[in-house]
Short mmCIF file of C-alpha atoms and ligand atoms in Angstrom, two decimals:
data_model
loop_
_atom_site.label_atom_id
_atom_site.label_comp_id
_atom_site.label_asym_id
_atom_site.label_seq_id
_atom_site.Cartn_x
_atom_site.Cartn_y
_atom_site.Cartn_z
CA MET I 178 22.68 9.16 -28.66
CA LYS I 179 20.89 5.87 -26.89
CA LYS I 180 19.12 3.22 -29.10
CA ILE I 181 15.83 1.61 -27.95
CA CYS I 182 13.64 -0.70 -29.88
CA VAL I 183 10.55 -0.79 -28.94
CA LEU I 184 8.15 -4.29 -30.05
CA GLY I 185 5.03 -3.99 -30.43
CA LEU I 186 3.65 -0.65 -32.34
CA GLY I 187 -0.06 -1.14 -30.55
CA TYR I 188 -1.37 1.23 -28.05
CA ILE I 189 1.29 1.28 -25.67
CA GLY I 190 4.20 0.54 -27.78
CA LEU I 191 3.95 3.41 -30.09
CA PRO I 192 3.28 6.17 -27.44
CA THR I 193 5.80 5.30 -25.94
CA ALA I 194 7.93 4.60 -28.85
CA SER I 195 7.78 8.73 -29.91
CA LEU I 196 7.37 9.81 -26.68
CA VAL I 197 10.79 8.32 -25.72
CA ALA I 198 12.09 9.34 -29.96
CA THR I 199 11.28 12.97 -28.80
CA LYS I 200 13.64 12.69 -25.41
CA GLY I 201 16.81 13.03 -27.04
CA TYR I 202 17.20 8.53 -27.70
CA SER I 203 16.73 6.78 -31.13
CA VAL I 204 14.23 5.28 -30.87
CA LEU I 205 13.11 2.04 -33.76
CA GLY I 206 10.21 1.07 -33.38
CA VAL I 207 9.43 -2.94 -34.69
CA ASP I 208 5.76 -4.62 -35.50
CA VAL I 209 4.34 -7.67 -37.41
CA GLN I 210 2.28 -5.98 -39.86
CA LYS I 211 3.41 -4.24 -42.45
CA SER I 212 0.28 -2.03 -42.60
CA THR I 213 1.28 -0.63 -39.31
CA VAL I 214 5.21 -0.04 -39.68
CA ASP I 215 3.96 1.59 -43.18
CA THR I 216 1.61 3.95 -41.54
CA ILE I 217 3.96 5.27 -38.84
CA ASN I 218 6.90 5.41 -41.42
CA GLN I 219 5.00 8.32 -43.51
CA GLY I 220 4.57 10.05 -40.03
CA GLN I 221 1.12 8.87 -39.29
CA ILE I 222 -1.08 6.76 -37.06
CA HIS I 223 -3.23 3.59 -37.13
CA ILE I 224 -4.77 3.80 -33.05
CA HIS I 225 -7.21 6.29 -31.45
CA GLU I 226 -5.75 8.84 -29.04
CA PRO I 227 -5.80 12.19 -28.26
CA ASP I 228 -2.65 14.41 -30.17
CA LEU I 229 -0.73 11.05 -30.60
CA ASP I 230 -0.76 11.89 -34.35
CA ILE I 231 1.29 15.05 -33.34
CA LEU I 232 3.93 13.30 -31.54
CA VAL I 233 4.02 10.72 -33.87
CA LYS I 234 4.49 13.27 -36.84
CA SER I 235 7.29 15.07 -35.41
CA ALA I 236 9.85 12.55 -34.34
CA VAL I 237 9.19 11.03 -37.07
CA GLN I 238 10.10 13.61 -39.02
CA SER I 239 12.89 14.48 -36.85
CA GLY I 240 14.17 11.24 -37.93
CA HIS I 241 14.60 10.19 -34.39
CA LEU I 242 11.67 7.18 -34.94
CA LYS I 243 11.81 4.80 -37.87
CA ALA I 244 9.63 1.62 -38.23
CA SER I 245 10.67 -2.22 -38.96
CA LEU I 246 9.36 -5.58 -39.47
CA THR I 247 12.23 -6.82 -38.18
CA PRO I 248 14.34 -5.19 -34.84
CA ASP I 249 17.95 -4.36 -34.94
CA GLU I 250 20.86 -3.50 -32.31
CA ALA I 251 19.92 -1.29 -29.47
CA ASP I 252 21.24 -0.08 -25.73
CA ILE I 253 17.08 -0.92 -24.46
CA PHE I 254 14.31 -3.12 -25.42
CA ILE I 255 11.02 -2.63 -24.95
CA VAL I 256 8.38 -5.05 -25.09
CA ALA I 257 4.99 -4.25 -25.32
CA VAL I 258 2.85 -6.53 -27.51
CA PRO I 259 -0.16 -8.76 -26.43
CA THR I 260 -0.73 -11.09 -23.72
CA PRO I 261 -4.16 -12.35 -24.17
CA PHE I 262 -5.46 -15.67 -22.92
CA PHE I 263 -6.60 -18.82 -24.69
CA GLU I 264 -10.34 -18.88 -24.28
CA GLU I 265 -9.95 -22.48 -23.53
CA GLY I 266 -9.14 -23.07 -19.58
CA PHE I 267 -8.40 -18.80 -19.63
CA LYS I 268 -4.79 -19.71 -19.11
CA PRO I 269 -2.61 -16.85 -20.29
CA ASP I 270 -0.83 -17.31 -24.22
CA LEU I 271 2.97 -16.01 -24.23
CA THR I 272 2.88 -16.69 -27.22
CA TYR I 273 3.78 -13.02 -28.93
CA VAL I 274 6.01 -12.52 -25.85
CA GLU I 275 8.26 -15.51 -26.59
CA SER I 276 8.80 -14.61 -29.93
CA ALA I 277 9.09 -11.06 -29.99
CA VAL I 278 11.97 -11.95 -26.91
CA ARG I 279 13.37 -14.41 -29.52
CA SER I 280 13.47 -12.10 -32.92
CA ILE I 281 15.94 -9.56 -30.47
CA ALA I 282 17.71 -12.47 -29.46
CA PRO I 283 20.19 -12.85 -32.59
CA VAL I 284 21.15 -8.93 -31.88
CA LEU I 285 21.47 -9.00 -28.48
CA LYS I 286 24.93 -7.60 -26.64
CA SER I 287 26.39 -7.63 -22.98
CA GLY I 288 24.88 -4.82 -21.37
CA ASP I 289 21.69 -4.45 -23.16
CA LEU I 290 18.38 -3.93 -21.40
CA LEU I 291 15.57 -5.81 -21.39
CA ILE I 292 11.89 -4.36 -20.52
CA LEU I 293 8.37 -6.54 -20.27
CA GLU I 294 5.73 -3.34 -20.48
CA SER I 295 3.05 -6.22 -21.18
CA THR I 296 1.38 -7.06 -18.20
CA SER I 297 2.17 -11.07 -17.79
CA PRO I 298 1.84 -13.55 -15.00
CA VAL I 299 4.25 -14.40 -12.58
CA GLY I 300 7.84 -15.44 -13.52
CA THR I 301 7.36 -13.99 -17.44
CA THR I 302 10.49 -11.85 -16.83
CA GLU I 303 12.54 -14.83 -16.24
CA LYS I 304 11.59 -16.50 -19.02
CA MET I 305 12.50 -13.86 -21.12
CA ARG I 306 15.65 -14.41 -19.71
CA ASP I 307 15.43 -18.49 -20.44
CA TRP I 308 14.40 -17.91 -23.68
CA VAL I 309 17.48 -15.67 -24.72
CA LYS I 310 19.36 -18.45 -22.88
CA GLU I 311 18.32 -20.82 -25.29
CA GLU I 312 18.51 -18.40 -28.59
CA ARG I 313 22.39 -17.14 -27.27
CA SER I 314 24.35 -19.33 -25.86
CA ASP I 315 27.75 -17.43 -26.60
CA LEU I 316 26.15 -14.52 -24.17
CA ASN I 317 26.99 -13.75 -20.78
CA LEU I 318 23.61 -13.55 -19.05
CA ASP I 319 25.13 -11.95 -16.56
CA GLU I 320 25.94 -9.02 -18.85
CA ILE I 321 22.12 -9.08 -19.85
CA TYR I 322 19.62 -7.07 -17.72
CA PHE I 323 16.20 -7.63 -17.51
CA ALA I 324 13.28 -5.38 -16.10
CA HIS I 325 9.87 -5.87 -15.71
CA CYS I 326 8.07 -2.30 -15.60
CA PRO I 327 4.40 -2.75 -15.95
CA GLU I 328 2.33 -0.17 -17.88
CA ARG I 329 -0.97 1.76 -16.32
CA VAL I 330 -2.22 4.20 -18.19
CA LEU I 331 -5.65 4.77 -19.44
CA PRO I 332 -6.77 5.16 -23.01
CA GLY I 333 -7.16 8.46 -24.05
CA GLN I 334 -4.99 10.31 -21.23
CA ILE I 335 -1.91 7.84 -22.53
CA LEU I 336 0.08 10.11 -23.52
CA LYS I 337 -0.06 12.41 -20.29
CA GLU I 338 0.18 9.27 -17.55
CA LEU I 339 3.30 7.96 -19.55
CA ILE I 340 4.94 10.97 -17.76
CA LEU I 341 2.82 11.82 -14.76
CA ASN I 342 2.08 7.50 -13.56
CA ASP I 343 4.33 6.30 -10.98
CA ARG I 344 5.44 3.83 -12.58
CA ILE I 345 6.71 0.36 -10.28
CA ILE I 346 10.16 -1.62 -11.85
CA GLY I 347 11.14 -5.15 -10.52
CA GLY I 348 14.38 -6.58 -12.25
CA ILE I 349 15.21 -9.89 -11.88
CA ASN I 350 18.81 -8.86 -10.24
CA THR I 351 18.95 -5.52 -8.60
CA ALA I 352 21.54 -4.18 -10.97
CA SER I 353 18.55 -4.76 -13.60
CA SER I 354 16.14 -3.09 -12.00
CA LEU I 355 18.97 0.03 -11.66
CA LYS I 356 19.83 0.19 -14.98
CA ALA I 357 15.79 -0.07 -15.65
CA GLN I 358 14.96 3.02 -13.31
CA GLU I 359 17.65 5.31 -15.42
CA PHE I 360 16.05 4.70 -17.90
CA TYR I 361 12.91 5.61 -16.95
CA ALA I 362 13.80 8.47 -14.74
CA SER I 363 15.03 10.72 -18.42
CA PHE I 364 10.96 10.49 -19.47
CA VAL I 365 8.66 9.94 -16.22
CA ASN I 366 7.58 12.48 -13.70
CA GLY I 367 6.07 9.96 -11.45
CA SER I 368 7.91 8.31 -8.61
CA ILE I 369 9.39 5.27 -9.52
CA HIS I 370 9.51 2.41 -6.93
CA LEU I 371 12.01 -0.37 -7.42
CA THR I 372 11.58 -4.06 -6.70
CA ASP I 373 12.06 -7.44 -7.91
CA ALA I 374 10.50 -9.05 -10.53
CA ARG I 375 7.85 -11.62 -9.87
CA THR I 376 6.48 -8.41 -7.18
CA ALA I 377 6.26 -6.17 -10.17
CA GLU I 378 4.11 -8.64 -12.29
CA LEU I 379 1.87 -9.85 -9.24
CA ALA I 380 0.95 -6.19 -8.70
CA LYS I 381 -0.18 -5.07 -11.89
CA LEU I 382 -2.19 -8.10 -11.92
CA THR I 383 -3.20 -7.28 -8.43
CA GLU I 384 -4.81 -3.51 -9.70
CA ASN I 385 -6.57 -4.96 -11.98
CA ALA I 386 -7.75 -7.68 -10.30
CA PHE I 387 -8.66 -5.54 -7.65
CA ARG I 388 -11.28 -3.65 -10.02
CA ASP I 389 -12.73 -6.45 -11.10
CA VAL I 390 -13.49 -7.52 -7.69
CA ASN I 391 -14.86 -3.90 -7.02
CA ILE I 392 -17.26 -4.04 -10.01
CA ALA I 393 -18.19 -7.75 -9.35
CA PHE I 394 -19.64 -6.37 -6.03
CA ALA I 395 -21.55 -3.70 -7.75
CA ASN I 396 -22.70 -6.38 -10.41
CA GLU I 397 -23.54 -8.88 -7.71
CA LEU I 398 -25.57 -5.96 -6.11
CA SER I 399 -27.97 -4.96 -8.96
CA TYR I 400 -29.19 -9.35 -9.05
CA ILE I 401 -29.55 -9.17 -5.57
CA CYS I 402 -32.04 -5.84 -6.57
CA GLU I 403 -33.92 -7.54 -9.59
CA LYS I 404 -34.49 -10.12 -7.18
CA LEU I 405 -35.45 -7.95 -4.11
CA ASP I 406 -37.13 -5.31 -5.93
CA VAL I 407 -34.67 -2.55 -5.07
CA ASP I 408 -33.00 0.16 -6.71
CA VAL I 409 -29.99 -0.47 -7.15
CA TRP I 410 -28.59 3.35 -8.25
CA GLN I 411 -30.61 4.25 -4.99
CA LEU I 412 -29.42 1.20 -2.98
CA ILE I 413 -25.44 2.41 -4.14
CA ALA I 414 -25.79 6.30 -3.13
CA LEU I 415 -27.19 5.30 -0.26
CA ALA I 416 -25.36 2.65 1.51
CA SER I 417 -22.39 5.03 -0.08
CA LYS I 418 -22.92 7.73 2.58
CA HIS I 419 -20.89 6.28 4.84
CA PRO I 420 -17.81 7.54 6.10
CA ARG I 421 -15.83 4.37 4.52
CA VAL I 422 -18.08 3.20 2.02
CA LYS I 423 -17.39 3.77 -1.49
CA ILE I 424 -19.65 1.22 -3.80
CA LEU I 425 -18.27 1.29 -7.63
CA ASN I 426 -21.60 1.48 -10.34
CA PRO I 427 -22.96 -2.28 -11.87
CA GLY I 428 -22.74 -2.11 -15.56
CA PRO I 429 -22.83 -4.52 -18.21
CA GLY I 430 -20.16 -6.09 -17.94
CA VAL I 431 -16.63 -5.58 -17.74
CA GLY I 432 -14.58 -5.51 -20.87
CA GLY I 433 -11.43 -4.46 -22.87
CA HIS I 434 -8.32 -6.46 -22.53
CA CYS I 435 -6.65 -5.20 -19.52
CA ILE I 436 -9.42 -5.42 -16.21
CA ALA I 437 -11.49 -8.61 -18.15
CA VAL I 438 -8.15 -9.79 -18.49
CA ASP I 439 -5.32 -9.88 -16.25
CA PRO I 440 -7.65 -11.52 -13.19
CA TRP I 441 -7.15 -15.05 -15.28
CA PHE I 442 -3.71 -15.10 -15.19
CA ILE I 443 -3.82 -14.57 -11.07
CA VAL I 444 -6.17 -17.21 -11.24
CA ASP I 445 -3.99 -19.41 -13.36
CA SER I 446 -1.18 -19.49 -11.62
CA ALA I 447 -2.71 -20.21 -8.31
CA PRO I 448 -6.41 -21.46 -8.20
CA GLU I 449 -7.22 -22.88 -5.13
CA GLU I 450 -6.07 -19.29 -3.83
CA SER I 451 -7.96 -17.34 -5.95
CA ARG I 452 -11.55 -17.76 -5.09
CA LEU I 453 -12.79 -14.19 -4.88
CA ILE I 454 -10.71 -13.06 -7.91
CA ARG I 455 -12.47 -15.90 -9.60
CA ALA I 456 -15.66 -15.34 -8.58
CA ALA I 457 -15.45 -11.88 -9.51
CA ARG I 458 -14.78 -12.94 -13.30
CA GLU I 459 -17.80 -14.78 -13.30
CA ILE I 460 -20.27 -12.54 -12.29
CA ASN I 461 -19.25 -10.04 -14.45
CA ASP I 462 -18.77 -12.01 -17.32
CA SER I 463 -22.22 -13.14 -16.89
CA ARG I 464 -23.64 -9.76 -17.35
CA PRO I 465 -23.92 -9.23 -21.28
CA LYS I 466 -25.81 -12.18 -21.82
CA HIS I 467 -28.55 -11.12 -18.21
CA ILE I 468 -29.17 -7.76 -19.54
CA ALA I 469 -29.50 -9.10 -23.40
CA ALA I 470 -32.32 -11.86 -21.77
CA LYS I 471 -34.30 -8.94 -20.52
CA ILE I 472 -34.28 -6.44 -23.55
CA ILE I 473 -35.69 -9.62 -25.84
CA ALA I 474 -37.85 -9.74 -23.60
CA ALA I 475 -39.57 -6.05 -23.02
CA ALA I 476 -39.35 -6.25 -27.05
CA LYS I 477 -41.66 -9.73 -26.67
CA LYS I 478 -43.91 -8.16 -25.10
CA GLU I 479 -43.62 -4.92 -26.31
CA LYS I 480 -44.45 -6.34 -30.18
CA GLN I 481 -41.18 -4.21 -31.10
CA SER I 482 -38.79 -6.00 -34.00
CA SER I 483 -36.07 -3.28 -33.05
CA VAL I 484 -34.10 -1.88 -30.53
CA ALA I 485 -31.98 1.45 -30.21
CA CYS I 486 -28.41 0.33 -28.68
CA LEU I 487 -26.17 3.46 -27.41
CA GLY I 488 -22.54 2.79 -27.26
CA LEU I 489 -20.20 -0.48 -28.95
CA ALA I 490 -16.98 0.63 -26.83
CA PHE I 491 -15.43 -1.28 -24.15
CA LYS I 492 -15.98 1.83 -22.09
CA ALA I 493 -17.26 6.09 -22.74
CA ASN I 494 -15.55 8.08 -24.96
CA VAL I 495 -13.03 5.77 -26.69
CA ASP I 496 -12.91 3.82 -29.96
CA ASP I 497 -11.72 0.61 -28.86
CA LEU I 498 -13.69 -2.25 -29.70
CA ARG I 499 -12.08 -5.23 -28.85
CA SER I 500 -13.86 -7.42 -26.04
CA SER I 501 -16.52 -5.04 -25.36
CA PRO I 502 -19.45 -6.05 -23.69
CA ALA I 503 -21.34 -3.89 -25.72
CA VAL I 504 -21.05 -5.18 -28.88
CA GLU I 505 -21.47 -8.51 -27.15
CA ILE I 506 -24.87 -7.80 -25.71
CA VAL I 507 -25.81 -5.88 -29.74
CA GLN I 508 -24.62 -9.66 -31.22
CA ILE I 509 -27.17 -11.75 -29.09
CA LEU I 510 -29.90 -9.32 -29.39
CA ALA I 511 -29.10 -9.38 -33.46
CA ALA I 512 -28.67 -13.20 -32.99
CA SER I 513 -32.63 -12.90 -31.82
CA GLY I 514 -33.78 -11.01 -35.23
CA LEU I 515 -33.95 -8.07 -33.62
CA THR I 516 -33.06 -5.08 -35.83
CA ILE I 517 -30.12 -3.29 -33.52
CA LEU I 518 -30.43 0.31 -33.77
CA ALA I 519 -26.55 1.06 -32.96
CA VAL I 520 -24.69 4.19 -32.08
CA GLU I 521 -20.46 4.59 -31.92
CA PRO I 522 -19.84 8.06 -32.37
CA HIS I 523 -16.36 6.93 -32.44
CA ILE I 524 -16.30 4.46 -35.63
CA LYS I 525 -17.51 5.54 -39.58
CA SER I 526 -18.23 1.52 -39.69
CA LEU I 527 -19.22 -1.78 -37.81
CA PRO I 528 -16.56 -3.96 -37.19
CA LYS I 529 -16.71 -7.79 -39.42
CA ALA I 530 -17.93 -8.84 -35.99
CA LEU I 531 -20.92 -6.30 -36.07
CA ALA I 532 -21.16 -5.91 -39.80
CA LYS I 533 -22.05 -9.60 -40.34
CA TYR I 534 -25.31 -9.99 -38.82
CA GLY I 535 -27.26 -8.21 -41.57
CA ASN I 536 -29.84 -6.88 -39.11
CA ILE I 537 -27.31 -4.26 -37.49
CA LYS I 538 -27.60 -0.70 -38.68
CA LEU I 539 -25.36 2.27 -37.98
CA MET I 540 -27.06 5.15 -36.89
CA ASP I 541 -27.09 8.72 -35.50
CA LEU I 542 -28.37 9.85 -32.59
CA PRO I 543 -31.76 10.98 -33.04
CA SER I 544 -32.77 8.55 -35.62
CA ALA I 545 -31.92 5.75 -32.77
CA LEU I 546 -33.94 7.53 -30.58
CA GLN I 547 -36.57 8.08 -32.66
CA GLY I 548 -36.66 4.54 -34.77
CA SER I 549 -37.68 2.32 -31.57
CA SER I 550 -38.98 2.50 -28.39
CA ILE I 551 -36.61 0.32 -26.35
CA ILE I 552 -33.35 2.11 -25.73
CA SER I 553 -30.29 0.66 -24.10
CA LEU I 554 -27.93 2.58 -22.53
CA LEU I 555 -24.63 0.30 -22.84
CA VAL I 556 -21.85 2.66 -23.03
CA ASP I 557 -21.54 5.88 -20.71
CA HIS I 558 -20.13 8.41 -23.55
CA SER I 559 -20.32 12.05 -22.85
CA GLN I 560 -22.85 12.47 -26.04
CA PHE I 561 -25.40 9.67 -24.42
CA ARG I 562 -25.00 11.99 -21.42
CA ALA I 563 -25.95 15.15 -22.49
CA VAL I 564 -28.48 13.42 -24.67
CA ASP I 565 -32.59 15.55 -25.02
CA ARG I 566 -34.09 13.72 -21.86
CA SER I 567 -37.59 14.56 -23.71
CA LEU I 568 -36.57 12.39 -26.39
CA LEU I 569 -36.91 9.61 -24.07
CA ALA I 570 -40.25 9.48 -22.65
CA LYS I 571 -42.42 7.45 -23.04
CA LYS I 572 -40.13 4.87 -23.95
CA GLN I 573 -38.06 1.84 -22.23
CA ILE I 574 -35.08 2.08 -20.75
CA PHE I 575 -32.82 0.06 -20.00
CA ASP I 576 -29.84 2.28 -19.04
CA THR I 577 -27.30 -0.52 -17.40
CA ARG I 578 -24.36 2.79 -17.10
CA GLY I 579 -26.87 4.23 -15.02
CA ILE I 580 -26.31 8.06 -16.32
CA TRP I 581 -29.47 8.71 -16.84
CA GLN I 582 -30.56 8.11 -13.33
N1 NAD O 54 -3.93 -0.60 -24.04
C1 NAD O 54 -4.09 -0.44 -22.67
O1 NAD O 54 -4.54 0.68 -22.00
C2 NAD O 54 -3.02 -0.72 -21.90
C3 NAD O 54 -3.18 -0.42 -20.57
C4 NAD O 54 -1.44 -1.66 -19.83
C5 NAD O 54 -1.39 -2.63 -19.91
N2 NAD O 54 -1.12 -3.21 -21.32
C6 NAD O 54 -1.07 -4.35 -21.64
O2 NAD O 54 -0.03 -3.97 -23.00
C7 NAD O 54 0.46 -4.73 -23.76
C8 NAD O 54 0.70 -4.32 -25.19
O3 NAD O 54 -0.92 -3.56 -25.77
P1 NAD O 54 -1.69 -3.07 -26.87
O4 NAD O 54 -3.02 -2.24 -25.96
O5 NAD O 54 -0.51 -2.20 -27.11
O6 NAD O 54 -1.69 -4.38 -27.88
P2 NAD O 54 -2.35 -3.70 -29.68
O7 NAD O 54 -2.46 -5.00 -29.56
O8 NAD O 54 -2.50 -2.41 -29.26
O9 NAD O 54 -0.34 -3.46 -29.79
C9 NAD O 54 0.55 -4.71 -30.18
C10 NAD O 54 1.33 -4.95 -31.25
O10 NAD O 54 1.94 -5.53 -31.48
C11 NAD O 54 2.08 -6.41 -32.16
N3 NAD O 54 3.48 -7.88 -31.85
C12 NAD O 54 2.63 -8.52 -32.05
N4 NAD O 54 3.17 -9.96 -31.82
C13 NAD O 54 5.03 -9.00 -31.92
C14 NAD O 54 6.34 -9.33 -32.55
N5 NAD O 54 6.56 -10.32 -32.22
N6 NAD O 54 6.81 -8.57 -32.69
C15 NAD O 54 6.72 -7.27 -32.92
N7 NAD O 54 5.79 -6.44 -32.87
C16 NAD O 54 4.33 -7.69 -32.28
C17 NAD O 54 1.26 -6.26 -32.58
O11 NAD O 54 1.08 -6.13 -33.99
C18 NAD O 54 0.04 -5.41 -32.97
O12 NAD O 54 0.54 -3.65 -33.54
C19 NAD O 54 -0.85 -5.85 -23.14
O13 NAD O 54 -0.15 -6.97 -22.55
C20 NAD O 54 -1.67 -5.15 -22.87
O14 NAD O 54 -2.46 -5.99 -21.45
C21 NAD O 54 -2.04 -2.17 -22.37
#
């Protein structure tokens, strides 16, 4: 049985490790967090993703999935660790990838395949080979294979999309691409497209930059409409009646650790050439402050000391609050002295970053709607779409997602 070692047991690594463990591989999952390793070894999970608990439990019980703090010998290594950017200068932070690669170097042997799944700047797969070379001068690098295989799964549908999505595979040479193709073909039903590592890296970044630029266009329209006193939702609906025009919706900003991050990797490596991509990032990043300022002004005008804020997650129907524009808006409102009646159906308690303010209260939807005359809809969770419209009557509404239009 082929051995797989997956580095990083988060939203990408854990579903991948447990899926592969049910497809006839022996999988060792490695993470630097002891609590994560312990949880998985008990057949449980530490993140929220539909059906993942069942998959992990059965993979662990079958003995095909184990978790550890340290890597071990394997035939295929999959790196799925974070790739954030340094706040200063928006430079890519490759320290997690580098330390994961250096941690597996001691157990590498001739014939092994290293796959980078983390979203990475162009040239990172080649850097992996350089780091291995530094650690293991005894190895013949022509007999070690390196490929980038970016992930494009949607949180909430990861297990389905891991199997159904098309995959791009880019090796540092043809032999590497073919080795990686053989592995993915054993559990992916979507088409597999082979290319070189640099194109695969830029393809993933391009997908997210495309989304970011299109969202920025909608957000820019929202600014223009505010100035010209035009309803942006009606404008977009009408303009999109053109057979070749499909405009996205404006919103409170772009969050999460993909669309709001990855375009910076392009800007960093080609700053002069990526003016539109940079402008889109700046427009989308400006949204939370702009929306918070409007809410604060309304509260002052109405002499209101509290505001209901519906949604904290970075997007609809997930529990992930990381890099969420809704969280940024709530923080600005709380810092201005307003009491925040926060509703987030996917969490049980406030994260530290919000609890520390002392004037943010997590509550259920009816209580929040009753508690303030100012309602800001920050995330388009299904529960909020279904809200009884009579509860919104006579309230001042900031519907940043346009779901109550
Ligand atoms: N989450 C998504 O929807 C998504 C989609 C596409 C691509 N990606 C990309 O996949 C990569 C992983 O994202 P994620 O959401 O799974 O991150 P995550 O934060 O959920 O998980 C990463 C895990 O890696 C662990 N880790 C850090 N350093 C390590 C090391 N040296 N060795 C072993 N483990 C280590 C962390 O403890 C954490 O558990 C990122 O590059 C991300 O951009 C994510």
